[in-house]
Amino acid sequence: MADYVEDFNNGGNITSDWWPAGSTVKLCRVNWDSSYRDIVIFDTEQERNSWFDNLSDYFSYTIENMSYLKPRQAIKVPVPYSTAYRYNYIVVTNPASPKYAEMRLFYFISQADYVAPSTTMLTLQLDVIMSYQFNTYIGSSFVERGHVAQANNSYRSLISNGFYQRAMRRYLDVPEGLDVGSDYVTVDTECISISEDGYYVILISTADLRADPGTINNPSLKTANGDNVVNVPSACNVYALESADFRNYMARMQGYPWVTQCIIAAYAFPKKLILTTQQTEIGGITAYKIVDVVSQTLNPGNDSRIGEVTNMFSRLQSKISAAVKHDKFCVFPYSFIEITANTGTSVLLKPQYFYADSITLMGICCALYPFARIGVVPWNYGGMGQGEGASTYSVTWTDLNNVQHVSSLPVNEALSNALWMADFPMFSIVNNSYISYMASTAHGRAYSYEAAGWQLARTNLATNLSYEQAQGAMATEQMNRNIQNDMSRLGMGVSFGTGMVGAAGSLIGGNLGGAAAQAAGTLLNAGMSQAQYAASNQQFQNSLAQQQYVAGSNYQLARQAMNGDYEMAIKSINSTVQDAALRPPSMVGQSGGDVLAISNGLYNITVNFKMITRAVQERIADFWSRYGYQVNEFMPGSFRPLKNLKVMTHFSYWKMRECYLQNSYANNDEIMAIKGILERGTTVWATPNYIGSINLEINEVNEYKHDWSY
């Protein structure tokens, strides 16, 4: 039998299914088992053999005859059951001979059965890892997870050279599927002020505020001639005032509400974002026309940098609260960067997608209401570039004034992840409604006064004319009466003379009685005529006096009514002025916007570094410390010994989806067993003494390991 064995193994080694005579069988205890969740790989055979030789608790004997281990069958050993059941491992040392070197085989004791007082039946399972670790070589493999991600030389080289974001994007941005908790905490903060230079108050007016406003009795109002605010045309005029000068301007214009009522908007805008202005003057106060604002896309030559946050990786790493400060805590979803303006809106960014170890914030804005808006752009976010100025493209465009521009834009996600601010504080303007009314009715009231005076004068003229006409009519009647009186007197004279002549004739004619009678009749007629004349004149005088009374009384009544109407008209005009004095002040423009942030110094850009909570960090850190990071990559390479799997100082976890092995001595089942161990996942221990008692915190990358790069 011995000759057969020697002939069968003339390659220089024996197989694991037989123990030649003279072999030493050593029963011992080890702290790993046949599940292969933990395996031990020594650097050299001498180190392995020395460890087993130095075991203090063991039982050994020497085989006198060759023993053959049939597959899946137990073997009888001359060991009492009371001794054999205490051990879980067997080391068989095959002695050296002229044809083969000494070889050791290692077995797990799966079961011990009593046979006789000095004989025990043992069911053994070959420990393929311990038996073949120096004969097995691993080739290209697809690694699912393990400590190789932390020990990867390519990753560590990027970190040591300061290319943190490249390292994180390339090697740490692999999903783990771990519970990161329900909330994040802020671990670091940096504030970038956009209000350090103060604010302009921008006025938009439908009137030209530079024009002379006139006086309250002679107001003047000139319509706005339009403005052009950084390539955005406006039919209104736009002025920017220092915030203190805004109050001074409103104080000066308190007496000119017909001008200030034309201001349709007044709002605050950070001076830092307005680059150039043109000086002008309104109401004796210095004002500015807005010429240019911060805008990276509008003109790359402008100073559009709002601020920069540096040392992002080291700041995040220093704030890791877990006992083991894994670099992977610096990537999303374990950390993220929040950019906020403290207005209730924010932008969340993944640290690994910055292509530098800094956050460069650029500004882009429009200062003209109602389009006023500020964009804070993380300029170096989400691209493939390696520096701030890398990976840009140009675009030619024409603005609303038909002026052509060339913009330089980054090839990344910066504009898609901009923080937009639009709710600017807006102010109302209070106007004196009384002054405004007085000014707006100045010419109307002057006309009303003139119209009332003219009405008085016209009525006075009409009254005087009517009175004079009545006086003229009475004078005409008097003159006509005088003519009638003259004619009456003349008639009476003629009649009296004729009668007397006739009487005289009768007397001459000798008719004395007839003459006397005729003379008496004449005298009688003359007396009656005189009486009628006097009565008629008295009646005329009475009628004339009545007409004179009526004309005088009508004249007096018309004069009193005319004066009363004039006084009432004046009182009506004055009453409107008195009522206007009680009008409440009016307001123009609008109140609103986020004044709270400005009034409390919060209208700034705040960059918050956020991480998962410490409790969650500790749980994840323990998992990573024990099982490494997710890899999910194919690692090509030449075949290397299993000892190169020891990438950490104490233990290294490996889980492969497939691997290629070489072993000239193991059979197919044994090779498949080794592959199965690696593909299911196993922990490679540097020495058996560490198993089950190691502190996770002391396991570090083995700087003297074989290079693993992918």
PDB file of N, CA, C and O in Angstrom, residues 135 181 261 687 706:
ATOM      1  N   ASN A 135      -1.191  27.217  -1.868  1.00  0.00           N
ATOM      2  CA  ASN A 135      -1.171  26.652  -3.215  1.00  0.00           C
ATOM      3  C   ASN A 135      -2.268  27.242  -4.107  1.00  0.00           C
ATOM      4  O   ASN A 135      -2.364  26.879  -5.276  1.00  0.00           O
ATOM      5  N   GLY A 181     -31.569  56.898   8.940  1.00  0.00           N
ATOM      6  CA  GLY A 181     -32.339  57.634   9.926  1.00  0.00           C
ATOM      7  C   GLY A 181     -33.356  58.551   9.287  1.00  0.00           C
ATOM      8  O   GLY A 181     -33.493  58.633   8.069  1.00  0.00           O
ATOM      9  N   GLN A 261     -46.955 110.224  -5.715  1.00  0.00           N
ATOM     10  CA  GLN A 261     -48.019 109.260  -6.005  1.00  0.00           C
ATOM     11  C   GLN A 261     -47.775 108.508  -7.314  1.00  0.00           C
ATOM     12  O   GLN A 261     -48.437 107.511  -7.595  1.00  0.00           O
ATOM     13  N   THR A 687      -4.520  36.646  12.011  1.00  0.00           N
ATOM     14  CA  THR A 687      -4.081  35.631  12.966  1.00  0.00           C
ATOM     15  C   THR A 687      -5.298  35.099  13.699  1.00  0.00           C
ATOM     16  O   THR A 687      -6.259  35.846  13.945  1.00  0.00           O
ATOM     17  N   HIS A 706      -0.369  44.000  -0.350  1.00  0.00           N
ATOM     18  CA  HIS A 706      -0.192  43.976  -1.791  1.00  0.00           C
ATOM     19  C   HIS A 706      -1.125  45.010  -2.414  1.00  0.00           C
ATOM     20  O   HIS A 706      -2.217  45.258  -1.926  1.00  0.00           O
TER      21      HIS A 706
END
